[in-house]
Tab-separated table of C-alpha atoms in Angstrom:
chain	number	residue	atom	x	y	z
A	1	MET	CA	-4.383	-140.702	-13.212
A	2	ALA	CA	-5.877	-139.499	-16.470
A	3	ARG	CA	-7.218	-135.929	-16.451
A	4	PRO	CA	-10.911	-135.492	-17.215
A	5	LYS	CA	-11.703	-134.532	-20.804
A	6	THR	CA	-14.203	-131.934	-19.693
A	7	PRO	CA	-13.929	-129.418	-16.849
A	8	ILE	CA	-15.422	-130.494	-13.516
A	9	LEU	CA	-18.395	-128.206	-12.847
A	10	SER	CA	-19.609	-126.995	-9.495
A	11	LYS	CA	-22.236	-124.508	-8.465
A	12	PRO	CA	-19.713	-121.983	-7.153
A	13	ALA	CA	-17.688	-122.179	-10.414
A	14	ILE	CA	-20.842	-121.694	-12.492
A	15	ARG	CA	-21.854	-118.686	-10.344
A	16	ARG	CA	-18.440	-117.055	-10.644
A	17	ALA	CA	-18.488	-117.462	-14.450
A	18	ALA	CA	-22.048	-116.138	-14.666
A	19	LEU	CA	-21.175	-113.078	-12.565
A	20	THR	CA	-18.116	-112.374	-14.738
A	21	LEU	CA	-20.325	-112.624	-17.816
A	22	ILE	CA	-22.966	-110.330	-16.336
A	23	ASP	CA	-20.393	-107.754	-15.229
A	24	ARG	CA	-18.983	-107.751	-18.798
A	25	ASP	CA	-22.048	-108.118	-21.007
A	26	GLY	CA	-25.030	-107.232	-18.820
A	27	LEU	CA	-28.065	-109.266	-17.839
A	28	ASP	CA	-29.105	-109.612	-21.457
A	29	GLY	CA	-25.687	-111.060	-22.239
A	30	LEU	CA	-26.248	-114.008	-19.955
A	31	SER	CA	-27.603	-117.212	-21.474
A	32	MET	CA	-27.007	-120.828	-20.576
A	33	ARG	CA	-25.493	-121.384	-24.007
A	34	LYS	CA	-23.112	-118.510	-23.710
A	35	LEU	CA	-22.157	-119.468	-20.183
A	36	ALA	CA	-21.460	-123.016	-21.318
A	37	GLN	CA	-19.147	-121.609	-23.959
A	38	GLU	CA	-17.303	-119.537	-21.325
A	39	LEU	CA	-16.843	-122.670	-19.218
A	40	ALA	CA	-15.926	-124.832	-22.243
A	41	VAL	CA	-18.730	-127.306	-21.527
A	42	GLN	CA	-22.013	-128.346	-23.130
A	43	ALA	CA	-25.054	-126.368	-22.090
A	44	ALA	CA	-26.697	-129.588	-20.908
A	45	SER	CA	-24.022	-129.864	-18.247
A	46	LEU	CA	-25.204	-126.653	-16.632
A	47	TYR	CA	-28.799	-127.878	-16.313
A	48	SER	CA	-27.731	-130.650	-13.962
A	49	HIS	CA	-26.767	-127.857	-11.502
A	50	TYR	CA	-29.278	-125.153	-12.382
A	51	ARG	CA	-32.643	-125.946	-13.928
A	52	THR	CA	-33.169	-122.440	-15.309
A	53	LYS	CA	-31.361	-119.198	-15.876
A	54	GLU	CA	-33.625	-117.526	-13.374
A	55	GLU	CA	-32.526	-120.061	-10.681
A	56	LEU	CA	-28.892	-119.310	-11.453
A	57	LEU	CA	-29.520	-115.530	-11.380
A	58	SER	CA	-31.131	-115.860	-7.965
A	59	ASP	CA	-28.110	-117.719	-6.623
A	60	VAL	CA	-25.688	-115.192	-8.121
A	61	ALA	CA	-27.662	-112.318	-6.556
A	62	ASN	CA	-27.759	-114.201	-3.284
A	63	GLU	CA	-23.940	-114.502	-3.295
A	64	VAL	CA	-23.411	-110.800	-4.012
A	65	THR	CA	-25.913	-109.945	-1.288
A	66	SER	CA	-23.956	-112.048	1.215
A	67	HIS	CA	-21.229	-109.354	1.167
A	68	ILE	CA	-23.621	-106.666	2.376
A	69	ASP	CA	-22.692	-105.781	5.954
A	70	VAL	CA	-25.431	-105.577	8.613
A	71	SER	CA	-23.128	-106.008	11.589
A	72	GLY	CA	-23.584	-102.369	12.532
A	73	PHE	CA	-26.838	-103.227	14.205
A	74	GLU	CA	-25.208	-105.615	16.685
A	75	GLY	CA	-24.298	-102.860	19.138
A	76	GLY	CA	-27.865	-101.556	19.406
A	77	ASP	CA	-27.172	-98.236	17.660
A	78	TRP	CA	-29.727	-97.921	14.817
A	79	ARG	CA	-27.931	-95.038	13.222
A	80	GLU	CA	-24.638	-96.895	13.038
A	81	GLY	CA	-26.489	-99.961	11.722
A	82	LEU	CA	-28.140	-98.041	8.915
A	83	THR	CA	-24.905	-96.304	7.990
A	84	VAL	CA	-22.894	-99.494	7.700
A	85	TRP	CA	-25.703	-101.261	5.831
A	86	ALA	CA	-26.318	-98.386	3.401
A	87	ARG	CA	-22.643	-97.940	2.512
A	88	SER	CA	-22.083	-101.666	2.124
A	89	TYR	CA	-25.230	-102.066	0.069
A	90	ARG	CA	-24.264	-99.290	-2.258
A	91	ASP	CA	-20.774	-100.710	-2.656
A	92	ALA	CA	-22.193	-104.119	-3.587
A	93	LEU	CA	-24.433	-102.582	-6.280
A	94	ALA	CA	-21.618	-100.398	-7.564
A	95	ALA	CA	-19.335	-103.432	-7.930
A	96	HIS	CA	-21.968	-105.259	-10.012
A	97	PRO	CA	-24.283	-102.571	-11.475
A	98	HIS	CA	-25.889	-104.893	-14.057
A	99	LEU	CA	-27.265	-107.005	-11.202
A	100	LEU	CA	-29.103	-104.019	-9.687
A	101	PRO	CA	-32.528	-104.913	-11.137
A	102	VAL	CA	-32.309	-108.444	-9.643
A	103	ILE	CA	-31.082	-107.434	-6.205
A	104	ALA	CA	-33.236	-104.322	-5.911
A	105	ALA	CA	-36.410	-106.202	-6.845
A	106	GLY	CA	-36.590	-107.556	-3.331
A	107	PRO	CA	-35.438	-110.600	-1.342
A	108	GLY	CA	-38.068	-112.977	-2.650
A	109	ARG	CA	-36.920	-116.310	-1.258
A	110	ARG	CA	-33.166	-115.603	-1.375
A	111	GLU	CA	-31.715	-116.643	1.965
A	112	GLU	CA	-28.935	-114.068	2.214
A	113	ALA	CA	-31.271	-111.222	1.316
A	114	LEU	CA	-33.873	-112.431	3.829
A	115	ARG	CA	-31.197	-112.736	6.553
A	116	ARG	CA	-30.240	-109.102	5.952
A	117	ALA	CA	-33.781	-107.929	5.919
A	118	ASP	CA	-34.344	-109.729	9.200
A	119	ALA	CA	-31.214	-108.193	10.724
A	120	VAL	CA	-32.138	-104.654	9.650
A	121	HIS	CA	-35.740	-104.885	10.841
A	122	GLY	CA	-34.716	-106.630	14.103
A	123	GLY	CA	-31.936	-104.111	14.678
A	124	LEU	CA	-34.309	-101.176	14.288
A	125	VAL	CA	-36.999	-102.677	16.509
A	126	GLY	CA	-34.431	-103.714	19.092
A	127	ALA	CA	-33.131	-100.159	19.182
A	128	GLY	CA	-36.579	-98.827	19.999
A	129	TRP	CA	-38.342	-98.182	16.705
A	130	PRO	CA	-41.924	-99.469	16.408
A	131	PRO	CA	-42.234	-102.273	13.802
A	132	ARG	CA	-44.239	-100.046	11.432
A	133	TYR	CA	-41.496	-97.382	11.472
A	134	ALA	CA	-38.825	-100.029	11.120
A	135	THR	CA	-40.503	-101.273	7.937
A	136	MET	CA	-40.726	-97.813	6.482
A	137	ILE	CA	-37.144	-96.936	7.417
A	138	GLY	CA	-35.893	-100.114	5.783
A	139	ALA	CA	-37.808	-99.208	2.590
A	140	SER	CA	-36.738	-95.580	2.694
A	141	THR	CA	-33.058	-96.482	3.075
A	142	LYS	CA	-33.277	-98.925	0.237
A	143	TYR	CA	-34.845	-96.165	-2.005
A	144	LEU	CA	-31.877	-93.904	-1.148
A	145	ILE	CA	-29.310	-96.675	-1.900
A	146	VAL	CA	-30.836	-97.908	-5.134
A	147	GLY	CA	-31.320	-94.373	-6.426
A	148	ALA	CA	-27.701	-93.576	-5.759
A	149	ALA	CA	-26.542	-96.795	-7.468
A	150	THR	CA	-28.838	-96.559	-10.501
A	151	ASN	CA	-26.743	-94.026	-12.368
A	152	SER	CA	-24.280	-91.141	-11.845
A	153	PHE	CA	-25.695	-87.608	-11.495
A	154	ALA	CA	-22.375	-86.029	-12.389
A	155	ARG	CA	-21.790	-88.202	-15.480
A	156	GLY	CA	-25.177	-87.174	-16.841
A	157	PHE	CA	-23.770	-83.800	-17.974
A	158	ASP	CA	-21.902	-83.275	-21.262
A	159	ASP	CA	-18.303	-82.214	-20.970
A	160	ASP	CA	-18.540	-79.632	-23.777
A	161	VAL	CA	-18.677	-76.160	-22.298
A	162	ARG	CA	-20.386	-74.855	-25.461
A	163	VAL	CA	-23.544	-76.719	-24.461
A	164	TYR	CA	-24.047	-74.435	-21.490
A	165	ARG	CA	-22.343	-71.158	-22.480
A	166	ASP	CA	-24.746	-68.281	-22.887
A	167	ARG	CA	-27.900	-70.366	-22.773
A	168	TYR	CA	-27.532	-71.809	-19.225
A	169	PRO	CA	-25.527	-69.315	-17.176
A	170	ASN	CA	-26.232	-71.158	-13.892
A	171	LEU	CA	-24.587	-74.258	-15.386
A	172	SER	CA	-21.353	-72.603	-16.460
A	173	GLN	CA	-19.264	-75.251	-14.672
A	174	ALA	CA	-21.425	-78.262	-15.517
A	175	HIS	CA	-18.957	-79.434	-18.156
A	176	ARG	CA	-16.493	-80.229	-15.359
A	177	LEU	CA	-18.819	-82.526	-13.416
A	178	ALA	CA	-18.021	-85.686	-15.345
A	179	GLU	CA	-14.334	-85.242	-14.683
A	180	HIS	CA	-14.970	-85.367	-10.930
A	181	ALA	CA	-17.939	-87.795	-11.084
A	182	ALA	CA	-16.666	-90.352	-8.580
A	183	GLU	CA	-15.893	-87.751	-5.936
A	184	ILE	CA	-19.177	-85.860	-6.486
A	185	ASP	CA	-21.299	-88.985	-6.406
A	186	GLU	CA	-19.628	-90.321	-3.267
A	187	ALA	CA	-19.954	-86.983	-1.416
A	188	SER	CA	-23.545	-86.561	-2.576
A	189	PHE	CA	-24.521	-90.015	-1.276
A	190	GLU	CA	-22.874	-89.272	2.069
A	191	LEU	CA	-24.701	-85.928	2.289
A	192	ALA	CA	-28.035	-87.547	1.481
A	193	LEU	CA	-27.421	-90.399	3.945
A	194	SER	CA	-26.444	-87.972	6.732
A	195	ALA	CA	-29.382	-85.710	6.099
A	196	PHE	CA	-31.719	-88.710	6.090
A	197	LEU	CA	-30.302	-90.032	9.400
A	198	ASP	CA	-30.489	-86.596	10.998
A	199	GLY	CA	-34.131	-86.371	10.029
A	200	LEU	CA	-34.801	-89.843	11.465
A	201	THR	CA	-33.155	-88.796	14.724
A	202	GLY	CA	-35.836	-86.145	15.166
A	203	VAL	CA	-38.558	-88.608	14.300
A	204	PHE	CA	-37.165	-91.125	16.768
A	205	GLU	CA	-37.223	-88.545	19.583
A	206	ARG	CA	-40.849	-87.731	18.843
A	207	VAL	CA	-41.853	-91.402	18.623
A	208	ARG	CA	-40.108	-92.196	21.883
A	209	ALA	CA	-41.700	-89.184	23.614
A	210	GLY	CA	-45.141	-90.383	22.552
A	211	ASP	CA	-44.643	-93.868	24.138
């Protein structure tokens, strides 16, 4: 049987190529023309699968979101649910940082994002949180995650000790932060998450006492 002269396209193949392109070149580096070149096809071939770049981006974000774990809520422990969700969400954004503006903008009509929003809200309400609090907790947790994923605190400092010497005595070790950025950022996120959950525990006790 003769082999096709042009590659056989599918939506999953297009999404994989688009994500690779975004990871490499950023959101501004994605265009249907450039994606067609990566796939060795004509741009018109892509439009039979995706009408617009925005539709493709939504599907790519949907696929990345599908790996965010909300199974921690299944046991009825809201703290465990938030912990698993927050860590998984941050990992997904860290793996594809250029997609952060798309994913963090909200679920819109993306099915996987809506499923996770539903699971988080339902898990919190099922564990005893009033719906209004569940909404605010979901939003607050997202703020924490997105803030942690937006950029690195430690990598924001110059590694030249002369920048800090004499003028900034309290930052005498700041030049070493970038060297340990991954460790510092991970530990800082865990500290913030733990402190946030500890604070919510107190709120939960007061809310339940007021029932």
